[in-house]
mmCIF file of N, CA and C in Angstrom:
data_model
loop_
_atom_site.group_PDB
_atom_site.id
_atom_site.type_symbol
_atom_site.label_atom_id
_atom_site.label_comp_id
_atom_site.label_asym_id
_atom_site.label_seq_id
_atom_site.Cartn_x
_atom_site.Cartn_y
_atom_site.Cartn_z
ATOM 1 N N UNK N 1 31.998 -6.196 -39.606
ATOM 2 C CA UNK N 1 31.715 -6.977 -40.797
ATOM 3 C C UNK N 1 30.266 -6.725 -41.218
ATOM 4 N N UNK N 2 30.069 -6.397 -42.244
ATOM 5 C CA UNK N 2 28.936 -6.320 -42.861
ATOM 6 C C UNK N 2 27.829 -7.373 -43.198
ATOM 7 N N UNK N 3 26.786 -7.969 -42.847
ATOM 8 C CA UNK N 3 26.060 -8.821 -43.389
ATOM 9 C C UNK N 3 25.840 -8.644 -45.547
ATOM 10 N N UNK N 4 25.932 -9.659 -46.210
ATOM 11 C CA UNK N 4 26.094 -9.677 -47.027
ATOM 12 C C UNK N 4 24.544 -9.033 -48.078
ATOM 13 N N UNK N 5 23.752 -9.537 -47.371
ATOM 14 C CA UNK N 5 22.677 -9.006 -47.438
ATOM 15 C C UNK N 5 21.112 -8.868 -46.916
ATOM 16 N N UNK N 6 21.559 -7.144 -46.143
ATOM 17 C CA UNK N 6 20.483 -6.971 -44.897
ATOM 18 C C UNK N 6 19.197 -6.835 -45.595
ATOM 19 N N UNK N 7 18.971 -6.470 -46.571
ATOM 20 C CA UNK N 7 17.925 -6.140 -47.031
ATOM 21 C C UNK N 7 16.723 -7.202 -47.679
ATOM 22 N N UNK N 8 17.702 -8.324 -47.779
ATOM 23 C CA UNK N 8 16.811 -10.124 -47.999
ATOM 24 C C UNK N 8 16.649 -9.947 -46.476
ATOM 25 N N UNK N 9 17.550 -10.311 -45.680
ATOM 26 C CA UNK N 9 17.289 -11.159 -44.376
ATOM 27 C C UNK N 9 16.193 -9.575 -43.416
ATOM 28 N N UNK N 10 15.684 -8.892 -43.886
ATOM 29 C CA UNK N 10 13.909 -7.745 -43.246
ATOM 30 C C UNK N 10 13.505 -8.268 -43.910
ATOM 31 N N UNK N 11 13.773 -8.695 -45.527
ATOM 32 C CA UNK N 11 12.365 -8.836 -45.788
ATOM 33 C C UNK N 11 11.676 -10.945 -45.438
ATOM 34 N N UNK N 12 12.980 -11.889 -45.030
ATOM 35 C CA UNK N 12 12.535 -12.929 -44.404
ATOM 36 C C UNK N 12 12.143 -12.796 -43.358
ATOM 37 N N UNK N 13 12.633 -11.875 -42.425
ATOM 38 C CA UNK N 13 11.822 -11.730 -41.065
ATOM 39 C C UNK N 13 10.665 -10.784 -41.430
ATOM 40 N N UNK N 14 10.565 -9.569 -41.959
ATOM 41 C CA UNK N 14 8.806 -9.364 -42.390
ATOM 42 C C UNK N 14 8.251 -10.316 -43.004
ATOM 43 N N UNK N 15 8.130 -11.305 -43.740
ATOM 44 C CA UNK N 15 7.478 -12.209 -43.900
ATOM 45 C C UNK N 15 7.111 -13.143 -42.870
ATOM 46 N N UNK N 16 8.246 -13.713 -42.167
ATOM 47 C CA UNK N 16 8.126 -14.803 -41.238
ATOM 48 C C UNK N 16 7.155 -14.226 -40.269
ATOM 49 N N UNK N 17 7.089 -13.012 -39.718
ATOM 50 C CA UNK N 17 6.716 -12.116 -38.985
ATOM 51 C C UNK N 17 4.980 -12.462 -39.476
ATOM 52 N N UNK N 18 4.656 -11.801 -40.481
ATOM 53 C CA UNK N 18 3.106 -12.225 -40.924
ATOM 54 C C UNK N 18 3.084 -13.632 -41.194
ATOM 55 N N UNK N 19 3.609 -14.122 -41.524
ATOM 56 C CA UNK N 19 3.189 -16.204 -41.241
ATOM 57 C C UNK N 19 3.011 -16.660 -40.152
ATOM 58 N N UNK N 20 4.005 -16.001 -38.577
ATOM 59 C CA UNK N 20 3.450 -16.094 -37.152
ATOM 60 C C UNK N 20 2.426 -16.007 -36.819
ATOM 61 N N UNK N 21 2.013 -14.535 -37.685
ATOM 62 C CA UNK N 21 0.745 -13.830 -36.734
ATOM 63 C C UNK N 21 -0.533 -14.774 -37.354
ATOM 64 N N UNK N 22 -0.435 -15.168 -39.221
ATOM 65 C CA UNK N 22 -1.386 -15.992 -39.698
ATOM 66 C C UNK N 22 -1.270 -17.265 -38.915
ATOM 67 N N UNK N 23 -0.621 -17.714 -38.658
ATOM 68 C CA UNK N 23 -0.301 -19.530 -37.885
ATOM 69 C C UNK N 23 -1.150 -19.475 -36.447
ATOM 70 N N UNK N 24 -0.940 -18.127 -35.641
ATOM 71 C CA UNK N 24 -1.338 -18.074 -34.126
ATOM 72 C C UNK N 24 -2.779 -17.941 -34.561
ATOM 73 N N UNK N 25 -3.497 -16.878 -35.631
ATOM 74 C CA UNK N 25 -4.744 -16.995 -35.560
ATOM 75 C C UNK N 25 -5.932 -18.153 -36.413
ATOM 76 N N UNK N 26 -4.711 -18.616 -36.869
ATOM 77 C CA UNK N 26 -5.881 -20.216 -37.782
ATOM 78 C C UNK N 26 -5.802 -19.788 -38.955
ATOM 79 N N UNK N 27 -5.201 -18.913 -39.818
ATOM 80 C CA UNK N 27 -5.575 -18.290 -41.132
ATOM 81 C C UNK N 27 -4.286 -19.447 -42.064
ATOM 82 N N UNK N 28 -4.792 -19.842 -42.901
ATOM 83 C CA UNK N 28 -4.523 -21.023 -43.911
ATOM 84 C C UNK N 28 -3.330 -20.182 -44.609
ATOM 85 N N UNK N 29 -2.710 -19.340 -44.738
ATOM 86 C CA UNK N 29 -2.278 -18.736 -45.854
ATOM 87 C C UNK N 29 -0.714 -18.522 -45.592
ATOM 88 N N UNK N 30 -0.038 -18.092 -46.291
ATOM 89 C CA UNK N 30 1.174 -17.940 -46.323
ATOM 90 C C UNK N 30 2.092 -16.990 -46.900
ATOM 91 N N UNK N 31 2.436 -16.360 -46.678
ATOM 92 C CA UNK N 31 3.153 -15.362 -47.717
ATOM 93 C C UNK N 31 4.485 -15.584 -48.318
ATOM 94 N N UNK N 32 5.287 -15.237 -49.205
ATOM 95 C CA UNK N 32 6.421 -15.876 -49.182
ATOM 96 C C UNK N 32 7.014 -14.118 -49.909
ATOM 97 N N UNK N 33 8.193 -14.057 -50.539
ATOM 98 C CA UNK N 33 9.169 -12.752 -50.671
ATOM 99 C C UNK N 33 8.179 -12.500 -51.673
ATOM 100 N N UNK N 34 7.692 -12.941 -52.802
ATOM 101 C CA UNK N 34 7.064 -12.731 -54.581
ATOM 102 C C UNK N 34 5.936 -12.182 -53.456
ATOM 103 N N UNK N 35 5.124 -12.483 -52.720
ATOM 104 C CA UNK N 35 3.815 -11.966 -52.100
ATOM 105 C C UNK N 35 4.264 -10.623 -51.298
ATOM 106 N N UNK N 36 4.882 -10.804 -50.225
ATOM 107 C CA UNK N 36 5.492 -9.551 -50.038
ATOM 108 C C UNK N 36 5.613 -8.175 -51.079
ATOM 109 N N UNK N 37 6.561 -8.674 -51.962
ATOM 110 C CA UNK N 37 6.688 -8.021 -53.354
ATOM 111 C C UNK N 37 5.722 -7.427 -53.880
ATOM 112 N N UNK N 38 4.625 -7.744 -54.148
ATOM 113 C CA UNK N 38 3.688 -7.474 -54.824
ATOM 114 C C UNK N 38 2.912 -6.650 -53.698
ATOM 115 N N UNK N 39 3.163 -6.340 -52.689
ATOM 116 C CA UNK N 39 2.087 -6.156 -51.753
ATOM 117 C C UNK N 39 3.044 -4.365 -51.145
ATOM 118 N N UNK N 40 4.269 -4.521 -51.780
ATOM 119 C CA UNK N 40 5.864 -3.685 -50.933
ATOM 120 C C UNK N 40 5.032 -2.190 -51.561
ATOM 121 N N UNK N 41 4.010 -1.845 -52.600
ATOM 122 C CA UNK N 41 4.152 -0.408 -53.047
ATOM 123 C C UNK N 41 2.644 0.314 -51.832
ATOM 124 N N UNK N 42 2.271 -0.765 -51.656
ATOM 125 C CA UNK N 42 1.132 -0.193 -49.755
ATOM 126 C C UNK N 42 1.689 -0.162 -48.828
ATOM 127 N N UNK N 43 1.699 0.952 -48.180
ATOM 128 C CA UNK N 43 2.251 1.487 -46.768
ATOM 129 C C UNK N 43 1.897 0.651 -45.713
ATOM 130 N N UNK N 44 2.477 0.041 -44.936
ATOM 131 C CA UNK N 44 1.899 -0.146 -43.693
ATOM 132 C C UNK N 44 0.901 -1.695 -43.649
ATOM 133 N N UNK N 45 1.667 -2.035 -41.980
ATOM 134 C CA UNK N 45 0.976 -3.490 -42.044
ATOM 135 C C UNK N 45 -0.248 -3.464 -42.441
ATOM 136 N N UNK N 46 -1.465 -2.835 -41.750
ATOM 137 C CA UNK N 46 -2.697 -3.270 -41.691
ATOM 138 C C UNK N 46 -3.187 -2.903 -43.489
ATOM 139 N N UNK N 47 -3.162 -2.037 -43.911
ATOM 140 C CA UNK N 47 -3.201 -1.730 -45.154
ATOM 141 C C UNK N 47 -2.711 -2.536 -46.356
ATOM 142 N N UNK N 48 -1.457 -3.759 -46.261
ATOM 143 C CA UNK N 48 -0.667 -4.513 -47.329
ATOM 144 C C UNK N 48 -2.189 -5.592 -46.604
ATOM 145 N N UNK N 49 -2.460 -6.083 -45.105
ATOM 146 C CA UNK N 49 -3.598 -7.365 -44.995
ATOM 147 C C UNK N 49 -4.998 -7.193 -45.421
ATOM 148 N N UNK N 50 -4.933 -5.495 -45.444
ATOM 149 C CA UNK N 50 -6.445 -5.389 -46.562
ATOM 150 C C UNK N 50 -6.495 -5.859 -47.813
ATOM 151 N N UNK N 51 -5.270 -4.705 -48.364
ATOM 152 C CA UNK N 51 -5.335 -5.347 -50.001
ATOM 153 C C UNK N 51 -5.256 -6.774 -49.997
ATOM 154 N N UNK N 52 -4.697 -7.326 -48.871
ATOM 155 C CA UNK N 52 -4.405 -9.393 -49.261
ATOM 156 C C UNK N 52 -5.951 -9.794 -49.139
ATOM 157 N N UNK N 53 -6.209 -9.468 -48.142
ATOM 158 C CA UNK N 53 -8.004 -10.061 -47.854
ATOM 159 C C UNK N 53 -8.736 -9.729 -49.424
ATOM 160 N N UNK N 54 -8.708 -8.647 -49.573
ATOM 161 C CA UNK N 54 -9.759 -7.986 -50.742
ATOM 162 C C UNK N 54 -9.099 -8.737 -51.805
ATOM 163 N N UNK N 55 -8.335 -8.879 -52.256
ATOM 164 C CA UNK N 55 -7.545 -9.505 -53.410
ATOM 165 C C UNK N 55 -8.022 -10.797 -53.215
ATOM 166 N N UNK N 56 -7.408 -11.852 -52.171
ATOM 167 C CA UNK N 56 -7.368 -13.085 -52.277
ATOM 168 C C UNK N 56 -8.544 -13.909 -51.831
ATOM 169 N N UNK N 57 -8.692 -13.168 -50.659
ATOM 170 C CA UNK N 57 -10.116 -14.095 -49.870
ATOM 171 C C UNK N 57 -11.213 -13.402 -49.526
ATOM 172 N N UNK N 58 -11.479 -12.829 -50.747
ATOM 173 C CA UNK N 58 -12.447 -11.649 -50.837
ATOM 174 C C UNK N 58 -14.126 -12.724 -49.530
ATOM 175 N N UNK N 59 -13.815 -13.970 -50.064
ATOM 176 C CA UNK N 59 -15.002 -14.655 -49.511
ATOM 177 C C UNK N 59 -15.256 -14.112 -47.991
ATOM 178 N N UNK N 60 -13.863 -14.203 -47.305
ATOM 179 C CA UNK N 60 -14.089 -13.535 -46.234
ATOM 180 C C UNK N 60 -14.764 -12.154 -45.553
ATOM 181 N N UNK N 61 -15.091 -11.572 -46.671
ATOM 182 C CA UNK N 61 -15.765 -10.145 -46.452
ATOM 183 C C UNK N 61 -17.122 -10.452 -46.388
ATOM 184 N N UNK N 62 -17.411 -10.995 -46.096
ATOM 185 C CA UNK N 62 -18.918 -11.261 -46.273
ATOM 186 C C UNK N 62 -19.495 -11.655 -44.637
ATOM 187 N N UNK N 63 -18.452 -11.961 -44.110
ATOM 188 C CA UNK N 63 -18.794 -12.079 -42.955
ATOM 189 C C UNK N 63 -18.016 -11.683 -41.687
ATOM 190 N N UNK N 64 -16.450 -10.742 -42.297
ATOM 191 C CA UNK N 64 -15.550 -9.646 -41.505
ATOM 192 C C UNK N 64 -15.345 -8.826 -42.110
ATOM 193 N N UNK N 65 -14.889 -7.292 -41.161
ATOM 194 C CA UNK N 65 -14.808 -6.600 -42.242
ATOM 195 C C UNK N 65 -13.156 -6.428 -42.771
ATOM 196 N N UNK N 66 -12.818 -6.180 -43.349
ATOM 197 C CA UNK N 66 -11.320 -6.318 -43.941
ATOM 198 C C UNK N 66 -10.797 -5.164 -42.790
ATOM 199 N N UNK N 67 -11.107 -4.177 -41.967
ATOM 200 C CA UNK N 67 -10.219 -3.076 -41.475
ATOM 201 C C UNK N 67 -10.337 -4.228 -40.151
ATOM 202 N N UNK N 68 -10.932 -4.811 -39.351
ATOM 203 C CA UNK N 68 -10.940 -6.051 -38.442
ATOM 204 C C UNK N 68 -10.128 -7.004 -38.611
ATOM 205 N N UNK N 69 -9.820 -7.471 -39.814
ATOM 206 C CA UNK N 69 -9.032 -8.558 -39.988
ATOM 207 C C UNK N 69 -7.651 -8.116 -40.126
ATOM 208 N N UNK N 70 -7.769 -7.041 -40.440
ATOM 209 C CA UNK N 70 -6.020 -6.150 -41.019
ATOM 210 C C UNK N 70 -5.582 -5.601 -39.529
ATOM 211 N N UNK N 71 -6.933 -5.183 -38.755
ATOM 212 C CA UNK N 71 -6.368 -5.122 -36.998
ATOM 213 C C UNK N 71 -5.841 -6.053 -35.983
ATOM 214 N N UNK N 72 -6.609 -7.062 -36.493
ATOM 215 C CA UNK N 72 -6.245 -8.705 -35.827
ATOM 216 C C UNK N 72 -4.897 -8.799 -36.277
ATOM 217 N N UNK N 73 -4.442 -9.041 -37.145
ATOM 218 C CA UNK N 73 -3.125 -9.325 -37.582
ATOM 219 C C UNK N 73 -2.105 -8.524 -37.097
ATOM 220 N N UNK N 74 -2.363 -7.233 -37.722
ATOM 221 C CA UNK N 74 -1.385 -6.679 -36.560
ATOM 222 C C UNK N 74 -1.011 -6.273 -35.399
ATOM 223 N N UNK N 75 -1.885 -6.206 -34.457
ATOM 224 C CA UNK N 75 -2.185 -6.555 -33.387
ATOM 225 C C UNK N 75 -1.165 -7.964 -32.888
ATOM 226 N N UNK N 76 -1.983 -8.755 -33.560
ATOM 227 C CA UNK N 76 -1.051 -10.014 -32.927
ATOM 228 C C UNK N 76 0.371 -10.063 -33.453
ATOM 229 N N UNK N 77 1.054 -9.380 -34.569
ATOM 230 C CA UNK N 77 2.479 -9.145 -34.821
ATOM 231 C C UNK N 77 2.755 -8.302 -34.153
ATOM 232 N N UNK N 78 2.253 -7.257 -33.435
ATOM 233 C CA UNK N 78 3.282 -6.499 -32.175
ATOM 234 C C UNK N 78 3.049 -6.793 -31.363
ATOM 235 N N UNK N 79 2.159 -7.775 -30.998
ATOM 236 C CA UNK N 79 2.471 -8.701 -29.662
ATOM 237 C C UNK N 79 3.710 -9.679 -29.474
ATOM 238 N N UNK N 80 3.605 -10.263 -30.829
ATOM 239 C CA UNK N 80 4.446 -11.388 -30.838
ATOM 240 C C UNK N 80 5.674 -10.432 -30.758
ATOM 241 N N UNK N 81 6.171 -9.757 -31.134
ATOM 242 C CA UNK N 81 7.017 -8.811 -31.322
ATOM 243 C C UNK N 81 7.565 -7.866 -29.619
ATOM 244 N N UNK N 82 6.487 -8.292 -28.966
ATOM 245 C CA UNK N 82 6.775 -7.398 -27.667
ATOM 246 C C UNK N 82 8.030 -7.780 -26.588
ATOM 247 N N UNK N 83 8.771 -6.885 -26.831
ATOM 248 C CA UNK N 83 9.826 -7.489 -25.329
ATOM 249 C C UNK N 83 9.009 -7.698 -24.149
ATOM 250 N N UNK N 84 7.756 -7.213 -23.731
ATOM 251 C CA UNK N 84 7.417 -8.417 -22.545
ATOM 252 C C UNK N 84 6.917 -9.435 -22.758
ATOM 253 N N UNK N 85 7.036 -9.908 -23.910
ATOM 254 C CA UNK N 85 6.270 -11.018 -23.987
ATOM 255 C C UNK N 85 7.470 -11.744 -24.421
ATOM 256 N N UNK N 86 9.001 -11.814 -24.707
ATOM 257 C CA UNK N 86 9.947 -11.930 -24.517
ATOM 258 C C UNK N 86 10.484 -12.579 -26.115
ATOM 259 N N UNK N 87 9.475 -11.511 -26.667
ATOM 260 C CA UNK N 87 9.851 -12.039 -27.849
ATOM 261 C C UNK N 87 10.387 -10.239 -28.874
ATOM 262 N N UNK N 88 10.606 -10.350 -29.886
ATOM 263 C CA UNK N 88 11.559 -9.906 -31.448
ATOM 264 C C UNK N 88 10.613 -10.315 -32.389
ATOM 265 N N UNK N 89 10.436 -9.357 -33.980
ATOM 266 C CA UNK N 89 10.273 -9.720 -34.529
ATOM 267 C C UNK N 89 10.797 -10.838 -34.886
ATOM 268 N N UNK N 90 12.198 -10.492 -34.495
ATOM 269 C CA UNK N 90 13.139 -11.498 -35.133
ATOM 270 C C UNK N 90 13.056 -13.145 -34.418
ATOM 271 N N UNK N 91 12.743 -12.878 -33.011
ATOM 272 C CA UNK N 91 12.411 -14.160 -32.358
ATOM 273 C C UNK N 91 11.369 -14.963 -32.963
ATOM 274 N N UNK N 92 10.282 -14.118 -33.556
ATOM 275 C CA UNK N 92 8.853 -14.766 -33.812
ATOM 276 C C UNK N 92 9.302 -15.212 -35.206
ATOM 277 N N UNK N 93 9.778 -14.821 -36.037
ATOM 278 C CA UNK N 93 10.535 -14.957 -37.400
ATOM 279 C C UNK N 93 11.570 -16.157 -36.721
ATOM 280 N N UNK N 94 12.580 -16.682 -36.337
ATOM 281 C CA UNK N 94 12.924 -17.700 -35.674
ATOM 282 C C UNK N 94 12.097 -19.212 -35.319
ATOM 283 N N UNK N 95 11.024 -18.833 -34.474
ATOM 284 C CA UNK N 95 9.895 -19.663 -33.746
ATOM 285 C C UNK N 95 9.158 -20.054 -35.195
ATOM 286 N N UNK N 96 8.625 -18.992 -35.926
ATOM 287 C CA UNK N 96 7.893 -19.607 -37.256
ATOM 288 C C UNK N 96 8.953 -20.340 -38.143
ATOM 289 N N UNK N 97 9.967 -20.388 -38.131
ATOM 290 C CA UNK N 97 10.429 -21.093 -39.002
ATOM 291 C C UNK N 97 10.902 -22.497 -38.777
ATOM 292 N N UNK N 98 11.155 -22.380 -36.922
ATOM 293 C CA UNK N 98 11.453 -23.658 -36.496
ATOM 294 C C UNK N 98 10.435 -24.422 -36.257
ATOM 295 N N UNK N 99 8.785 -23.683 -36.827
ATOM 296 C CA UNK N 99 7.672 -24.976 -36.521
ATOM 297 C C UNK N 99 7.651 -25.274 -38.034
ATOM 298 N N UNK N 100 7.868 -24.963 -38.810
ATOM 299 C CA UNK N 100 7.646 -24.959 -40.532
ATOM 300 C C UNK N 100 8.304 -26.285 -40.985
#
């Protein structure tokens, strides 16, 4: 049986996925599918959390540098993500939604 549609339910777990990693490190922010969206034509995690930093909370550059903050993040999404750490994207996408 086919899921009706796989291509919503990557892009709720890539989202949920970066709302984990923002929630574990203190970062206020949130992404939702329209943010995603807008962010889908940059390659690659650390590169879509630059353009977000530089775009949104540019304030933050002033005292990190955006390739640090785009490492932090992902970093901590393939942790959260690590089978020894006994987690799935999809688990951490799960866990963020059941604290939400």
């Amino acid at each position: 049986m086919r899921h009706p549609h796989p291509a919503s339910d990557r892009t709720d777990t890539e989202v949920d996925a970066y709302n984990a990693a923002f929630d574990e490190l203190g970062f206020d922010w949130h992404w939702d599918r329209a943010t995603l969206a807008g962010l889908a034509a940059i390659a690659g995690d650390k590169a879509r959390v630059r353009a977000y930093v530089t775009t949104y909370h540019p304030h933050l550059l002033t005292a990190y540098d955006a390739d640090f903050i785009a490492e932090l993040v992902a970093t901590t999404m393939a942790r959260q993500a690590s089978p020894a750490r006994g987690g799935s994207a999809a688990s951490a996408a799960a866990q963020h939604r059941a604290a939400a």
